[in-house]
Structures are given as C-alpha cells and as structure tokens.
Amino acid sequence: MASTAKDVRKRKCISHEQKVAIIEEVERKAKLQSKICKEQGIALGSLYTILKHKDKILSVYRQGLFSQDRKKMRRSDTDDVDRALYTWFKGARVKHVPLAGPIIVVKVKDFAERLHWKYRMVGPL
C-alpha cells in the first residue's frame, strides 16, 4: 500500500531546551506520553529515545556545555587542542595582538603537535 503525503512525517530537529521541557512534562505525569508527542509533533519512538538519554541530556543542559538551541551533543575529537587554542586566543586578544587566519593556523599546528594530534586542514583559509 502506497503512503500518502499525510502519512509521511517530516523529520524534526529538537533543541536541548525542548528536550528538557519534554522530559519535565513526562516526569510531571500530567499528560499521557502520546498526547505530549502530538503536541510536540514528534513520534513516540523519538520520545522514548529522549527518555532513554534523559540523564545525559539533563547533565549537559545543566552544565551549560552547549547552547540551549543546539540540537546535537557532538563534541570535537580534538577538545584539548580547542581548549588550548581558545586560551591562547583570549590571552592574545587581551594583549591586543592582531590575529588573522594564517597566525591562528600556525598556532593550531603548534598545539596539535605538542598534544600529539595529527593536524589536518579542513576547509579553506
């Protein structure tokens, strides 16, 4: 049987803030989960996935690791390089050092080498 346009539900990206609101609503037990799904426009399976990852979602949300409207919780593979570069960047800005792309690229290569990461250029600069 062919599905109609009505049957096919579009994918919906949900922000962390919305996920936290959904979790809180489910925990209050004021409404049925199916009713919450209809109001939010998500599938019941999506709700179950949100509830399965509830601890991780709430932890990240409370720690403020990501902006509230961010939809995915992916972190960089080179988190230590990113932190080192950001610390250097803030220090350079305080000293009013003019920073341009090539200078930053050199610093990234330097930090990657010091922290034993293989540097690879992604995108134009």
mmCIF file with all atom_site columns, C-alpha atoms in Angstrom:
data_model
loop_
_atom_site.group_PDB
_atom_site.id
_atom_site.type_symbol
_atom_site.label_atom_id
_atom_site.label_alt_id
_atom_site.label_comp_id
_atom_site.label_asym_id
_atom_site.label_entity_id
_atom_site.label_seq_id
_atom_site.pdbx_PDB_ins_code
_atom_site.Cartn_x
_atom_site.Cartn_y
_atom_site.Cartn_z
_atom_site.occupancy
_atom_site.B_iso_or_equiv
_atom_site.pdbx_formal_charge
_atom_site.auth_seq_id
_atom_site.auth_comp_id
_atom_site.auth_asym_id
_atom_site.auth_atom_id
_atom_site.pdbx_PDB_model_num
ATOM 1   C CA . MET A 1 1   ? 0.000  0.000  0.000  1.00 0.00 ? 1   MET A CA 1
ATOM 2   C CA . ALA A 1 2   ? 1.420  3.364  -1.016 1.00 0.00 ? 2   ALA A CA 1
ATOM 3   C CA . SER A 1 3   ? 1.773  6.009  1.628  1.00 0.00 ? 3   SER A CA 1
ATOM 4   C CA . THR A 1 4   ? 0.304  9.429  1.090  1.00 0.00 ? 4   THR A CA 1
ATOM 5   C CA . ALA A 1 5   ? 1.926  12.736 1.901  1.00 0.00 ? 5   ALA A CA 1
ATOM 6   C CA . LYS A 1 6   ? -0.187 12.873 5.057  1.00 0.00 ? 6   LYS A CA 1
ATOM 7   C CA . ASP A 1 7   ? 1.215  9.569  6.338  1.00 0.00 ? 7   ASP A CA 1
ATOM 8   C CA . VAL A 1 8   ? 4.848  10.588 5.962  1.00 0.00 ? 8   VAL A CA 1
ATOM 9   C CA . ARG A 1 9   ? 6.069  12.620 8.924  1.00 0.00 ? 9   ARG A CA 1
ATOM 10  C CA . LYS A 1 10  ? 8.880  15.094 8.315  1.00 0.00 ? 10  LYS A CA 1
ATOM 11  C CA . ARG A 1 11  ? 11.982 14.825 10.424 1.00 0.00 ? 11  ARG A CA 1
ATOM 12  C CA . LYS A 1 12  ? 12.033 17.362 13.196 1.00 0.00 ? 12  LYS A CA 1
ATOM 13  C CA . CYS A 1 13  ? 15.184 18.504 14.968 1.00 0.00 ? 13  CYS A CA 1
ATOM 14  C CA . ILE A 1 14  ? 14.548 19.234 18.614 1.00 0.00 ? 14  ILE A CA 1
ATOM 15  C CA . SER A 1 15  ? 16.731 21.620 20.613 1.00 0.00 ? 15  SER A CA 1
ATOM 16  C CA . HIS A 1 16  ? 18.132 20.709 24.038 1.00 0.00 ? 16  HIS A CA 1
ATOM 17  C CA . GLU A 1 17  ? 15.781 23.217 25.605 1.00 0.00 ? 17  GLU A CA 1
ATOM 18  C CA . GLN A 1 18  ? 12.774 21.484 24.010 1.00 0.00 ? 18  GLN A CA 1
ATOM 19  C CA . LYS A 1 19  ? 14.080 18.065 25.066 1.00 0.00 ? 19  LYS A CA 1
ATOM 20  C CA . VAL A 1 20  ? 14.404 19.232 28.672 1.00 0.00 ? 20  VAL A CA 1
ATOM 21  C CA . ALA A 1 21  ? 10.858 20.641 28.554 1.00 0.00 ? 21  ALA A CA 1
ATOM 22  C CA . ILE A 1 22  ? 9.575  17.308 27.196 1.00 0.00 ? 22  ILE A CA 1
ATOM 23  C CA . ILE A 1 23  ? 11.409 15.368 29.929 1.00 0.00 ? 23  ILE A CA 1
ATOM 24  C CA . GLU A 1 24  ? 9.976  17.638 32.634 1.00 0.00 ? 24  GLU A CA 1
ATOM 25  C CA . GLU A 1 25  ? 6.486  17.271 31.193 1.00 0.00 ? 25  GLU A CA 1
ATOM 26  C CA . VAL A 1 26  ? 6.765  13.469 31.173 1.00 0.00 ? 26  VAL A CA 1
ATOM 27  C CA . GLU A 1 27  ? 8.096  13.458 34.753 1.00 0.00 ? 27  GLU A CA 1
ATOM 28  C CA . ARG A 1 28  ? 5.150  15.564 35.946 1.00 0.00 ? 28  ARG A CA 1
ATOM 29  C CA . LYS A 1 29  ? 2.864  12.809 34.583 1.00 0.00 ? 29  LYS A CA 1
ATOM 30  C CA . ALA A 1 30  ? 0.152  15.374 33.921 1.00 0.00 ? 30  ALA A CA 1
ATOM 31  C CA . LYS A 1 31  ? -0.444 14.067 30.387 1.00 0.00 ? 31  LYS A CA 1
ATOM 32  C CA . LEU A 1 32  ? -0.182 10.817 28.503 1.00 0.00 ? 32  LEU A CA 1
ATOM 33  C CA . GLN A 1 33  ? 3.022  10.352 26.548 1.00 0.00 ? 33  GLN A CA 1
ATOM 34  C CA . SER A 1 34  ? 1.054  10.009 23.320 1.00 0.00 ? 34  SER A CA 1
ATOM 35  C CA . LYS A 1 35  ? -0.583 13.391 23.957 1.00 0.00 ? 35  LYS A CA 1
ATOM 36  C CA . ILE A 1 36  ? 2.806  15.002 24.601 1.00 0.00 ? 36  ILE A CA 1
ATOM 37  C CA . CYS A 1 37  ? 4.038  13.542 21.297 1.00 0.00 ? 37  CYS A CA 1
ATOM 38  C CA . LYS A 1 38  ? 1.099  15.013 19.392 1.00 0.00 ? 38  LYS A CA 1
ATOM 39  C CA . GLU A 1 39  ? 1.582  18.436 20.982 1.00 0.00 ? 39  GLU A CA 1
ATOM 40  C CA . GLN A 1 40  ? 5.319  18.442 20.248 1.00 0.00 ? 40  GLN A CA 1
ATOM 41  C CA . GLY A 1 41  ? 4.889  16.955 16.767 1.00 0.00 ? 41  GLY A CA 1
ATOM 42  C CA . ILE A 1 42  ? 7.257  14.050 17.401 1.00 0.00 ? 42  ILE A CA 1
ATOM 43  C CA . ALA A 1 43  ? 6.939  10.298 17.078 1.00 0.00 ? 43  ALA A CA 1
ATOM 44  C CA . LEU A 1 44  ? 6.543  8.117  20.144 1.00 0.00 ? 44  LEU A CA 1
ATOM 45  C CA . GLY A 1 45  ? 9.860  6.449  19.286 1.00 0.00 ? 45  GLY A CA 1
ATOM 46  C CA . SER A 1 46  ? 11.565 9.853  19.427 1.00 0.00 ? 46  SER A CA 1
ATOM 47  C CA . LEU A 1 47  ? 10.100 10.423 22.875 1.00 0.00 ? 47  LEU A CA 1
ATOM 48  C CA . TYR A 1 48  ? 11.415 7.051  24.036 1.00 0.00 ? 48  TYR A CA 1
ATOM 49  C CA . THR A 1 49  ? 14.870 7.923  22.685 1.00 0.00 ? 49  THR A CA 1
ATOM 50  C CA . ILE A 1 50  ? 14.810 11.261 24.536 1.00 0.00 ? 50  ILE A CA 1
ATOM 51  C CA . LEU A 1 51  ? 13.798 9.475  27.745 1.00 0.00 ? 51  LEU A CA 1
ATOM 52  C CA . LYS A 1 52  ? 16.480 6.806  27.226 1.00 0.00 ? 52  LYS A CA 1
ATOM 53  C CA . HIS A 1 53  ? 19.148 9.540  27.075 1.00 0.00 ? 53  HIS A CA 1
ATOM 54  C CA . LYS A 1 54  ? 17.479 11.655 29.781 1.00 0.00 ? 54  LYS A CA 1
ATOM 55  C CA . ASP A 1 55  ? 20.424 11.662 32.207 1.00 0.00 ? 55  ASP A CA 1
ATOM 56  C CA . LYS A 1 56  ? 22.909 12.729 29.539 1.00 0.00 ? 56  LYS A CA 1
ATOM 57  C CA . ILE A 1 57  ? 20.576 15.438 28.158 1.00 0.00 ? 57  ILE A CA 1
ATOM 58  C CA . LEU A 1 58  ? 19.875 16.909 31.606 1.00 0.00 ? 58  LEU A CA 1
ATOM 59  C CA . SER A 1 59  ? 23.533 16.745 32.630 1.00 0.00 ? 59  SER A CA 1
ATOM 60  C CA . VAL A 1 60  ? 24.746 18.581 29.529 1.00 0.00 ? 60  VAL A CA 1
ATOM 61  C CA . TYR A 1 61  ? 21.906 21.108 29.799 1.00 0.00 ? 61  TYR A CA 1
ATOM 62  C CA . ARG A 1 62  ? 22.589 21.911 33.463 1.00 0.00 ? 62  ARG A CA 1
ATOM 63  C CA . GLN A 1 63  ? 26.344 22.206 32.948 1.00 0.00 ? 63  GLN A CA 1
ATOM 64  C CA . GLY A 1 64  ? 25.784 24.619 30.068 1.00 0.00 ? 64  GLY A CA 1
ATOM 65  C CA . LEU A 1 65  ? 28.255 22.802 27.814 1.00 0.00 ? 65  LEU A CA 1
ATOM 66  C CA . PHE A 1 66  ? 26.221 23.636 24.714 1.00 0.00 ? 66  PHE A CA 1
ATOM 67  C CA . SER A 1 67  ? 23.895 26.465 23.794 1.00 0.00 ? 67  SER A CA 1
ATOM 68  C CA . GLN A 1 68  ? 20.251 25.774 24.593 1.00 0.00 ? 68  GLN A CA 1
ATOM 69  C CA . ASP A 1 69  ? 19.134 25.878 20.972 1.00 0.00 ? 69  ASP A CA 1
ATOM 70  C CA . ARG A 1 70  ? 21.785 23.406 19.861 1.00 0.00 ? 70  ARG A CA 1
ATOM 71  C CA . LYS A 1 71  ? 20.318 20.206 18.522 1.00 0.00 ? 71  LYS A CA 1
ATOM 72  C CA . LYS A 1 72  ? 23.186 17.692 18.730 1.00 0.00 ? 72  LYS A CA 1
ATOM 73  C CA . MET A 1 73  ? 25.609 16.926 21.546 1.00 0.00 ? 73  MET A CA 1
ATOM 74  C CA . ARG A 1 74  ? 28.665 16.205 19.427 1.00 0.00 ? 74  ARG A CA 1
ATOM 75  C CA . ARG A 1 75  ? 32.000 17.344 20.732 1.00 0.00 ? 75  ARG A CA 1
ATOM 76  C CA . SER A 1 76  ? 35.266 17.831 18.940 1.00 0.00 ? 76  SER A CA 1
ATOM 77  C CA . ASP A 1 77  ? 37.751 14.971 18.670 1.00 0.00 ? 77  ASP A CA 1
ATOM 78  C CA . THR A 1 78  ? 40.480 17.473 19.481 1.00 0.00 ? 78  THR A CA 1
ATOM 79  C CA . ASP A 1 79  ? 38.905 19.014 22.564 1.00 0.00 ? 79  ASP A CA 1
ATOM 80  C CA . ASP A 1 80  ? 42.260 19.599 24.275 1.00 0.00 ? 80  ASP A CA 1
ATOM 81  C CA . VAL A 1 81  ? 43.637 21.367 21.171 1.00 0.00 ? 81  VAL A CA 1
ATOM 82  C CA . ASP A 1 82  ? 40.495 23.521 21.011 1.00 0.00 ? 82  ASP A CA 1
ATOM 83  C CA . ARG A 1 83  ? 40.793 24.490 24.678 1.00 0.00 ? 83  ARG A CA 1
ATOM 84  C CA . ALA A 1 84  ? 44.494 25.306 24.348 1.00 0.00 ? 84  ALA A CA 1
ATOM 85  C CA . LEU A 1 85  ? 43.870 27.410 21.240 1.00 0.00 ? 85  LEU A CA 1
ATOM 86  C CA . TYR A 1 86  ? 40.989 29.259 22.898 1.00 0.00 ? 86  TYR A CA 1
ATOM 87  C CA . THR A 1 87  ? 43.078 30.025 25.996 1.00 0.00 ? 87  THR A CA 1
ATOM 88  C CA . TRP A 1 88  ? 45.900 31.325 23.780 1.00 0.00 ? 88  TRP A CA 1
ATOM 89  C CA . PHE A 1 89  ? 43.392 33.320 21.714 1.00 0.00 ? 89  PHE A CA 1
ATOM 90  C CA . LYS A 1 90  ? 41.911 35.032 24.790 1.00 0.00 ? 90  LYS A CA 1
ATOM 91  C CA . GLY A 1 91  ? 45.409 35.914 26.032 1.00 0.00 ? 91  GLY A CA 1
ATOM 92  C CA . ALA A 1 92  ? 46.392 37.316 22.637 1.00 0.00 ? 92  ALA A CA 1
ATOM 93  C CA . ARG A 1 93  ? 43.218 39.428 22.490 1.00 0.00 ? 93  ARG A CA 1
ATOM 94  C CA . VAL A 1 94  ? 43.918 40.870 25.951 1.00 0.00 ? 94  VAL A CA 1
ATOM 95  C CA . LYS A 1 95  ? 47.378 41.908 24.702 1.00 0.00 ? 95  LYS A CA 1
ATOM 96  C CA . HIS A 1 96  ? 45.746 43.453 21.594 1.00 0.00 ? 96  HIS A CA 1
ATOM 97  C CA . VAL A 1 97  ? 47.720 41.209 19.250 1.00 0.00 ? 97  VAL A CA 1
ATOM 98  C CA . PRO A 1 98  ? 46.241 41.372 15.737 1.00 0.00 ? 98  PRO A CA 1
ATOM 99  C CA . LEU A 1 99  ? 45.060 37.882 14.832 1.00 0.00 ? 99  LEU A CA 1
ATOM 100 C CA . ALA A 1 100 ? 44.445 36.669 11.306 1.00 0.00 ? 100 ALA A CA 1
ATOM 101 C CA . GLY A 1 101 ? 43.718 33.267 9.804  1.00 0.00 ? 101 GLY A CA 1
ATOM 102 C CA . PRO A 1 102 ? 47.321 32.276 8.989  1.00 0.00 ? 102 PRO A CA 1
ATOM 103 C CA . ILE A 1 103 ? 48.525 33.106 12.521 1.00 0.00 ? 103 ILE A CA 1
ATOM 104 C CA . ILE A 1 104 ? 45.756 31.003 14.037 1.00 0.00 ? 104 ILE A CA 1
ATOM 105 C CA . VAL A 1 105 ? 46.508 28.105 11.662 1.00 0.00 ? 105 VAL A CA 1
ATOM 106 C CA . VAL A 1 106 ? 50.165 28.146 12.734 1.00 0.00 ? 106 VAL A CA 1
ATOM 107 C CA . LYS A 1 107 ? 49.080 28.055 16.388 1.00 0.00 ? 107 LYS A CA 1
ATOM 108 C CA . VAL A 1 108 ? 46.674 25.177 15.713 1.00 0.00 ? 108 VAL A CA 1
ATOM 109 C CA . LYS A 1 109 ? 49.503 23.211 14.091 1.00 0.00 ? 109 LYS A CA 1
ATOM 110 C CA . ASP A 1 110 ? 51.753 24.027 17.056 1.00 0.00 ? 110 ASP A CA 1
ATOM 111 C CA . PHE A 1 111 ? 49.199 22.923 19.674 1.00 0.00 ? 111 PHE A CA 1
ATOM 112 C CA . ALA A 1 112 ? 48.305 19.806 17.678 1.00 0.00 ? 112 ALA A CA 1
ATOM 113 C CA . GLU A 1 113 ? 51.975 18.835 17.511 1.00 0.00 ? 113 GLU A CA 1
ATOM 114 C CA . ARG A 1 114 ? 52.538 19.472 21.225 1.00 0.00 ? 114 ARG A CA 1
ATOM 115 C CA . LEU A 1 115 ? 49.456 17.471 22.178 1.00 0.00 ? 115 LEU A CA 1
ATOM 116 C CA . HIS A 1 116 ? 50.344 14.658 19.756 1.00 0.00 ? 116 HIS A CA 1
ATOM 117 C CA . TRP A 1 117 ? 47.429 15.173 17.370 1.00 0.00 ? 117 TRP A CA 1
ATOM 118 C CA . LYS A 1 118 ? 47.865 14.724 13.656 1.00 0.00 ? 118 LYS A CA 1
ATOM 119 C CA . TYR A 1 119 ? 46.974 18.085 12.131 1.00 0.00 ? 119 TYR A CA 1
ATOM 120 C CA . ARG A 1 120 ? 44.858 18.129 9.008  1.00 0.00 ? 120 ARG A CA 1
ATOM 121 C CA . MET A 1 121 ? 43.436 21.212 7.344  1.00 0.00 ? 121 MET A CA 1
ATOM 122 C CA . VAL A 1 122 ? 39.672 21.191 6.950  1.00 0.00 ? 122 VAL A CA 1
ATOM 123 C CA . GLY A 1 123 ? 38.195 23.804 4.652  1.00 0.00 ? 123 GLY A CA 1
ATOM 124 C CA . PRO A 1 124 ? 39.748 26.816 3.002  1.00 0.00 ? 124 PRO A CA 1
ATOM 125 C CA . LEU A 1 125 ? 41.598 29.501 4.890  1.00 0.00 ? 125 LEU A CA 1
#
